[in-house]
Tab-separated table of C-alpha atoms and ligand atoms in Angstrom:
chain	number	residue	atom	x	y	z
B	1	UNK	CA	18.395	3.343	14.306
B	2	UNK	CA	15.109	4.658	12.990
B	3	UNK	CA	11.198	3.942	13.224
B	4	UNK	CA	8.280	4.346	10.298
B	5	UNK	CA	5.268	5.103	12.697
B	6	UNK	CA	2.560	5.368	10.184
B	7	UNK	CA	1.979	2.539	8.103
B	8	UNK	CA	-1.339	0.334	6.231
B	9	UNK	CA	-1.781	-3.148	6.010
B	10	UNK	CA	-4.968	-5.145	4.264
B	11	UNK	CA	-6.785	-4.820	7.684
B	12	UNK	CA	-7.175	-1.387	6.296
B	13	UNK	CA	-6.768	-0.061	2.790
B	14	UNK	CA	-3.253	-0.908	2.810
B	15	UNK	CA	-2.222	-3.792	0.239
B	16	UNK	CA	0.248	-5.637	2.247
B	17	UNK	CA	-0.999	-8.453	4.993
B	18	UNK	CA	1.246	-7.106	8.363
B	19	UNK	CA	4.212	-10.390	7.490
B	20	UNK	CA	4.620	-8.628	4.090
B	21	UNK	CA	4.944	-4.834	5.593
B	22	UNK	CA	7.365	-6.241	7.947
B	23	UNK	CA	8.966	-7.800	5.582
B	24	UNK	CA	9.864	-4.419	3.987
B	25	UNK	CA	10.557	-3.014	6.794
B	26	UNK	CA	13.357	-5.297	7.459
B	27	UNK	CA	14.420	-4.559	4.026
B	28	UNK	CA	15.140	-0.745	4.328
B	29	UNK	CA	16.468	-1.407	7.776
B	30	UNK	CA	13.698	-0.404	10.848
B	31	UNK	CA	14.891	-0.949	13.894
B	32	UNK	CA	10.539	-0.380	14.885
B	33	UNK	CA	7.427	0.086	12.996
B	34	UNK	CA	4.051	1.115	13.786
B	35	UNK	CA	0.760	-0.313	11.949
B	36	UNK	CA	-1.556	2.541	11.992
B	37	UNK	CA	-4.882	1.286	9.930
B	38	UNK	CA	-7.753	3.358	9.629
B	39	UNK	CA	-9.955	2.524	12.455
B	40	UNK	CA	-8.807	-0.863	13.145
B	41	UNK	CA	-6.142	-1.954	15.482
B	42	UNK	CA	-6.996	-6.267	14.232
B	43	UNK	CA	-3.639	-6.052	12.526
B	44	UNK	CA	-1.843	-5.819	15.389
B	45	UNK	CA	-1.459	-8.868	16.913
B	46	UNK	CA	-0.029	-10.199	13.363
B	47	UNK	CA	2.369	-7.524	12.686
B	48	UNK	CA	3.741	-7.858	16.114
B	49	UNK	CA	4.608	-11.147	16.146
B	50	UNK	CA	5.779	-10.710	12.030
B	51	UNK	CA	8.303	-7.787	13.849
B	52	UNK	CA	9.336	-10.037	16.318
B	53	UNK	CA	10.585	-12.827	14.069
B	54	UNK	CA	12.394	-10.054	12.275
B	55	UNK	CA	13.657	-8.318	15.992
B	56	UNK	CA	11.973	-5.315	14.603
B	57	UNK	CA	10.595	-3.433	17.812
B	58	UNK	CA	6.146	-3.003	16.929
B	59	UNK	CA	4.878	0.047	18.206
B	60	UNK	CA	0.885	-0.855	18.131
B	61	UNK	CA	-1.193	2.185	16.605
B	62	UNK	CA	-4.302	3.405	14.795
B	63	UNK	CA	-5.382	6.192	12.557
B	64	UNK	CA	-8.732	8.019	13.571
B	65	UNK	CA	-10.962	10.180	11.508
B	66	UNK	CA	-11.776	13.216	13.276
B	67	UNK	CA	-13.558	16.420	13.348
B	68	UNK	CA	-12.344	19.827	14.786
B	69	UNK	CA	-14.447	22.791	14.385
B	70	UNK	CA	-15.760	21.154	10.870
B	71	UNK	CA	-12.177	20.634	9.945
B	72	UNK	CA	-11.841	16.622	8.661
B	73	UNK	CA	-8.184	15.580	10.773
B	74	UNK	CA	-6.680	12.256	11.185
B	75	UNK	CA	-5.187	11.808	14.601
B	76	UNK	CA	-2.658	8.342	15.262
B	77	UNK	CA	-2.993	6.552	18.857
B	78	UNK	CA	0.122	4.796	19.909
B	79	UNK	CA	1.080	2.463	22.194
B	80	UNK	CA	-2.689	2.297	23.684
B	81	UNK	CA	-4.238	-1.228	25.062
B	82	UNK	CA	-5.351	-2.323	22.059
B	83	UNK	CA	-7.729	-4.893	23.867
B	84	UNK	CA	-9.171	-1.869	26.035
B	85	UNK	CA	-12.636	-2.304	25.805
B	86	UNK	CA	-13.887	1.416	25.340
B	87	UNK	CA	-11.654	1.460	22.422
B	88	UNK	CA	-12.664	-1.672	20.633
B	89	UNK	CA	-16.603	-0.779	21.105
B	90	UNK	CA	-15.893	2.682	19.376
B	91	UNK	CA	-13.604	1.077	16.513
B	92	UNK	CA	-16.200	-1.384	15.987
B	93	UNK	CA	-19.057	1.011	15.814
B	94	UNK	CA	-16.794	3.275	13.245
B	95	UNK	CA	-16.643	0.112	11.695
B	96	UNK	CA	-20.314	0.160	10.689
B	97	UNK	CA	-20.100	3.984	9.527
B	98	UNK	CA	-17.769	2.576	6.949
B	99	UNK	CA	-19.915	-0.783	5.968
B	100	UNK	CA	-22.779	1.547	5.966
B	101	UNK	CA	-21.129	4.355	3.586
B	102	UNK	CA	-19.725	1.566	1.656
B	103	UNK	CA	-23.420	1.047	0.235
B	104	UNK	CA	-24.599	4.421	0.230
B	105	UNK	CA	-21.303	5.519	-1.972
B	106	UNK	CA	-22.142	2.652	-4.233
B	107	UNK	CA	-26.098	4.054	-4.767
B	108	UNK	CA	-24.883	6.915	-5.813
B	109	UNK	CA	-22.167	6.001	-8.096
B	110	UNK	CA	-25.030	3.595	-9.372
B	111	UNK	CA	-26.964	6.262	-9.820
B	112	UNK	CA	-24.474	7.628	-11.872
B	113	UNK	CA	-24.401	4.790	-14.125
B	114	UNK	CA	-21.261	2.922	-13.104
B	115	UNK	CA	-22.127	-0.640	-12.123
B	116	UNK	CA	-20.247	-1.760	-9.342
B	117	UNK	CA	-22.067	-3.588	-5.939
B	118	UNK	CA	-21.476	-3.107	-2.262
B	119	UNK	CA	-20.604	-7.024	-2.279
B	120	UNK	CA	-17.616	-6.375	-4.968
B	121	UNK	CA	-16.319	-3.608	-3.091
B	122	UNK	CA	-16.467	-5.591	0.481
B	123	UNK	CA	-15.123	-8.476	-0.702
B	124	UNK	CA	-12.367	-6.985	-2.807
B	125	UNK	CA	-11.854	-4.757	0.801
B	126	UNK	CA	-11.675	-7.822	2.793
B	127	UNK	CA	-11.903	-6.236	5.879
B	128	UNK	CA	-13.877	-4.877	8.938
B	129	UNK	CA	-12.283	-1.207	8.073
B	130	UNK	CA	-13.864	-0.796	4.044
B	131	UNK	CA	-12.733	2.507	2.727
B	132	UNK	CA	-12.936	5.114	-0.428
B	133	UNK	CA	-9.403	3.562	-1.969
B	134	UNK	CA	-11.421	0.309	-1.841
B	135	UNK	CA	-14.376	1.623	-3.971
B	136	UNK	CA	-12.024	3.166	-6.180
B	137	UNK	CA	-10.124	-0.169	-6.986
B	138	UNK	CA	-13.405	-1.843	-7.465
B	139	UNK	CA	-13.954	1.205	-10.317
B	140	UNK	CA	-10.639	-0.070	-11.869
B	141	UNK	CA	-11.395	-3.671	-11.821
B	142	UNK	CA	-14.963	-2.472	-13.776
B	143	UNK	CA	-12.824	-0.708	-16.368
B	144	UNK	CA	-15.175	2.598	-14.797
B	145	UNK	CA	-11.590	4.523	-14.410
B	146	UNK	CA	-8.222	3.985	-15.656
B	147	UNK	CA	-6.428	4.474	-11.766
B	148	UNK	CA	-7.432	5.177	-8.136
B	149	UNK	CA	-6.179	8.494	-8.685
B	150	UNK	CA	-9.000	9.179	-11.658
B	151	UNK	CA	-11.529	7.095	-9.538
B	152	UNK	CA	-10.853	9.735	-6.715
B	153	UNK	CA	-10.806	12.737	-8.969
B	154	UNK	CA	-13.945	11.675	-10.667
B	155	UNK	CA	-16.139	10.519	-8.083
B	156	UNK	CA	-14.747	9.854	-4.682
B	157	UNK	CA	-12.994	13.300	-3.541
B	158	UNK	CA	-14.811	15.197	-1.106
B	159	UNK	CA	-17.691	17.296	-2.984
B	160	UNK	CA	-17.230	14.735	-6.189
B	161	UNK	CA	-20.327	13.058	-7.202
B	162	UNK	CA	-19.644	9.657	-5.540
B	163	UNK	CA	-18.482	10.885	-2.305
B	164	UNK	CA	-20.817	10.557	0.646
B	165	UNK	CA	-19.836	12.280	4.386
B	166	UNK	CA	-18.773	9.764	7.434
B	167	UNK	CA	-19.975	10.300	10.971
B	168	UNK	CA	-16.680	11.201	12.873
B	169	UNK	CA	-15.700	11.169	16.445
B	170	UNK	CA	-14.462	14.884	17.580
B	171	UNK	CA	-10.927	15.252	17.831
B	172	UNK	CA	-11.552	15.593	22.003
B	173	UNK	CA	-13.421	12.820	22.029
B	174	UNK	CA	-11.008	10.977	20.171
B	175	UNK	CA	-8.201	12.020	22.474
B	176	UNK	CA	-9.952	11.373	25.465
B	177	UNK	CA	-9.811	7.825	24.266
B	178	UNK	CA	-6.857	7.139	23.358
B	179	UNK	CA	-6.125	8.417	26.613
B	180	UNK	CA	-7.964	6.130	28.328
B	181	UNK	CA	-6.824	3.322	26.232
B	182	UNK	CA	-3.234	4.209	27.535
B	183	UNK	CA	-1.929	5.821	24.717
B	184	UNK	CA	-0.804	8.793	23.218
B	185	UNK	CA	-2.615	11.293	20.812
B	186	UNK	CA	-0.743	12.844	17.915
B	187	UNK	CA	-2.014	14.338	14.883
B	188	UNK	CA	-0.635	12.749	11.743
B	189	UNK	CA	0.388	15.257	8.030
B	190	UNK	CA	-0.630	18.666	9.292
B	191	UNK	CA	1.132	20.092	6.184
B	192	UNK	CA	-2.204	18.496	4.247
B	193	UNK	CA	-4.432	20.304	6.090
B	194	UNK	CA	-3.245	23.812	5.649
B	195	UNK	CA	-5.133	24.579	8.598
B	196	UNK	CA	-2.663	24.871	10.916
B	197	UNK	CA	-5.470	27.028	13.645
B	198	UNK	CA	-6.629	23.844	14.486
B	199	UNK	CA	-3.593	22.672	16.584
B	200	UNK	CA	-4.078	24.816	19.375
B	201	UNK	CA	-7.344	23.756	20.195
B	202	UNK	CA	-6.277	20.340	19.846
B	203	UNK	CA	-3.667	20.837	22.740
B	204	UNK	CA	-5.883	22.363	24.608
B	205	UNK	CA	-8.007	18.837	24.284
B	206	UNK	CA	-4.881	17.086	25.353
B	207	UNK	CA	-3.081	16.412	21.884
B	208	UNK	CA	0.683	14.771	22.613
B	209	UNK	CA	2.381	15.058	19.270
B	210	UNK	CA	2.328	16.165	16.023
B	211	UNK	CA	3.251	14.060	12.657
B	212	UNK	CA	6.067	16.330	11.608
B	213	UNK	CA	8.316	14.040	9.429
B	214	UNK	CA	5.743	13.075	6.738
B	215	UNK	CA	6.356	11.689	2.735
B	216	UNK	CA	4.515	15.216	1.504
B	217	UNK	CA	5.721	17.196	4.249
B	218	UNK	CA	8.260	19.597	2.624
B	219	UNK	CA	11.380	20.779	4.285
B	220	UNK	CA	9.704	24.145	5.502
B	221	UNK	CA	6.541	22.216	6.623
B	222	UNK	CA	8.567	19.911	8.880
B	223	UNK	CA	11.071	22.801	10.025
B	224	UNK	CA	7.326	24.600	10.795
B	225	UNK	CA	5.845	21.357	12.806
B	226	UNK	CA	8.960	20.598	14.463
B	227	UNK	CA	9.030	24.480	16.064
B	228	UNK	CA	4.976	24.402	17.004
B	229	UNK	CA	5.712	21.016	18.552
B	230	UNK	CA	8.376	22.953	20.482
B	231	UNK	CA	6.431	25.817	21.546
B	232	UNK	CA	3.693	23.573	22.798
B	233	UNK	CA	5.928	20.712	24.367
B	234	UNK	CA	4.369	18.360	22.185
B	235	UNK	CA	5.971	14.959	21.260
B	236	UNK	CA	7.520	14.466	17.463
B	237	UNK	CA	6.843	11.410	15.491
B	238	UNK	CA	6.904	10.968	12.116
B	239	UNK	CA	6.187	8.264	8.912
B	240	UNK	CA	5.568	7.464	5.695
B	241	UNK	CA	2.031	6.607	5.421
B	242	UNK	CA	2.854	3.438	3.301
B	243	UNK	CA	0.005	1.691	1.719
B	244	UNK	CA	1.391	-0.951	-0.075
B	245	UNK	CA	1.960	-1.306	-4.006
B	246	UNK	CA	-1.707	0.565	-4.377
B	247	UNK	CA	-0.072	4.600	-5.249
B	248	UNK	CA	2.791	3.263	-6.972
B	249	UNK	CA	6.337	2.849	-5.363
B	250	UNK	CA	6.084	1.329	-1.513
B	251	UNK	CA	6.213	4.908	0.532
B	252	UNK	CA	8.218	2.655	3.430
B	253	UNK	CA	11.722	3.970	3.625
B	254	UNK	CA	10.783	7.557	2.706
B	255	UNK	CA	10.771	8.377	6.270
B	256	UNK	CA	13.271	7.608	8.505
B	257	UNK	CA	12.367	8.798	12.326
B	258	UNK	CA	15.876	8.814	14.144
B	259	UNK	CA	14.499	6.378	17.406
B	260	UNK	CA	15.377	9.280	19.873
B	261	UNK	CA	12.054	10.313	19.081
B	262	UNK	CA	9.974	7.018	19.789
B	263	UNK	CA	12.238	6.853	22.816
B	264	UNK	CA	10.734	9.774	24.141
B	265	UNK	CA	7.149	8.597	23.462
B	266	UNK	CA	8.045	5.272	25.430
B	267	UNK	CA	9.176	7.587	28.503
B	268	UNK	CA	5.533	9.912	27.654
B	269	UNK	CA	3.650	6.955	28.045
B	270	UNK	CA	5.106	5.605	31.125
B	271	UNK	CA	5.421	9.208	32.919
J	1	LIG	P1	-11.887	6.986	3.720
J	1	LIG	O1	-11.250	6.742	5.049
J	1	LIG	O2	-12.757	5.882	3.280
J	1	LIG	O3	-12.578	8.322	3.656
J	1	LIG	O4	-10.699	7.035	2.657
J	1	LIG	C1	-9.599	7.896	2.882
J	1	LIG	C2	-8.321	7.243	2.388
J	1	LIG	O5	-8.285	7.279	0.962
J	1	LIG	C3	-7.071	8.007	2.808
J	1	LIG	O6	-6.621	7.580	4.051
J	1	LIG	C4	-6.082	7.658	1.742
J	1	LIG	O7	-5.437	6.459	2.078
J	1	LIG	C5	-6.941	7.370	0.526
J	1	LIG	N1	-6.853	8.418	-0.515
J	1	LIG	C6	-7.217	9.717	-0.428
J	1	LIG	N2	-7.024	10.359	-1.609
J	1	LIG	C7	-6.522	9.427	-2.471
J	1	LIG	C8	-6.103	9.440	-3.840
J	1	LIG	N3	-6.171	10.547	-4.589
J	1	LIG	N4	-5.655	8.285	-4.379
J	1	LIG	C9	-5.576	7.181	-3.643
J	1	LIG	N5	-5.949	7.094	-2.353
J	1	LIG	C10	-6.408	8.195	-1.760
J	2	LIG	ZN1	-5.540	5.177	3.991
J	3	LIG	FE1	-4.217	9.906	7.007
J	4	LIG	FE1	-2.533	6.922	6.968
């Protein structure tokens, strides 16, 4: 039996609505999956009931943006509340950050020359969560870049000409919340970050788990996560950060997480 904990749907910058993901999921044989869009947990109420016709179990989950010591992380809640009412007023508000960056991205790539509008890029986004990967597809569409991948080489990367900052919740403050929505903090792909001073403080804040099976993660990155998660008795989770049909292949099925592992979260949670 084995679980995909880190997965995008269209409430996000994913490209599959949550009946399609599941659908997949059943396909390479989940016994659970997690939906884990970028500051949004409106996906899953859908993807829940999509796993249930399927008997997949749903593990509900979100990806924040954080900060730590002016280090950009993403940290995953599971299995919080996701009607908690703290939460939802601080998803909402990182809601705006995005709308807002949306058209302040947009200026600047006008300003650059490339015609694209804020209303092409939410609509084609369709969603309360707008991202980069949406601006970039709007780039395509305007025959601006050939793929996302040039559209985020070009202009979109951090320090590229199109790319503006977004306000971030601190990785503490982000734990604290997921705490208090019931859940559990983990941080997801280390191995991207090659920062790997940043964990301790992070425990110190109350982190539960690190993302150690991950699609980049290399065999010598996981073997590395998995022994820092047991020197700090942190939990181990692990996905494949699927996003649909938008970076090629479908990433689900890359990474199976033997369900010993989300077992243990379920006992974490309840302890
Ligand atoms: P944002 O949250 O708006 O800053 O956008 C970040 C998201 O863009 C990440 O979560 C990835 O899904 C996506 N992303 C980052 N780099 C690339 C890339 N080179 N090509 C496609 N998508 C990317
Ligand atoms: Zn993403
Ligand atoms: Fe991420
Ligand atoms: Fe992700």
């Amino acid at each position: 039996m084995y679980a995909d904990l880190h997965l995008h749907t269209n409430f996000s910058d994913g490209t599959y609505t949550p009946e399609e993901l599941a659908g997949h999921g059943q396909r390479v044989g989940l016994a659970a999956m997690s939906l884990t869009d970028h500051d949004t947990v409106d996906g899953c109420a859908r993807m829940a009931a999509a796993c249930a016709e399927r008997e997949i179990e749903f593990v509900p989950g979100c990806e924040f943006t954080v900060e730590q010591a002016g280090v950009e992380l993403h940290l995953l809640g599971y299995l919080m509340d996701t009607e908690h009412a703290r939460l939802c007023s601080e998803l909402a508000k990182y809601q705006e950050v995005r709308r807002n960056r949306i058209h302040e991205m947009v200026s600047k790539l006008n300003g650059l020359g490339l015609k694209i509008t804020s209303e092409e890029v939410m609509k084609l986004a369709n969603c309360d969560a707008p991202g980069r990967p949406h601006i970039g597809r709007a780039l395509v569409a305007a025959g601006h870049c050939r793929t996302l991948d040039e559209a985020f080489r070009k202009y979109l990367k951090k320090g590229k000409p199109g790319w503006v900052p977004k306000a971030k919740l601190t990785a503490a403050e982000a734990i604290t919340l997921i705490h208090e929505a019931g859940g559990l903090a983990v941080i997801a792909h280390p191995g991207l970050y090659h920062r790997d001073e940043v964990i301790p403080p992070l425990v110190d804040a109350g982190l539960d788990g690190i993302e150690c099976f991950y699609t980049r993660h290399s065999t010598s990155m996981t073997e590395n996560y998995l022994m820092l998660a047991e020197e700090h008795g942190l939990l181990v989770t692990g996905g494949s950060d699927c996003h649909g049909d938008n970076k090629g292949k479908p990433l689900i099925g890359c990474v199976k997480l033997p369900y010993e592992f989300l077992a243990r979260m379920k006992s974490a949670v309840l302890a």
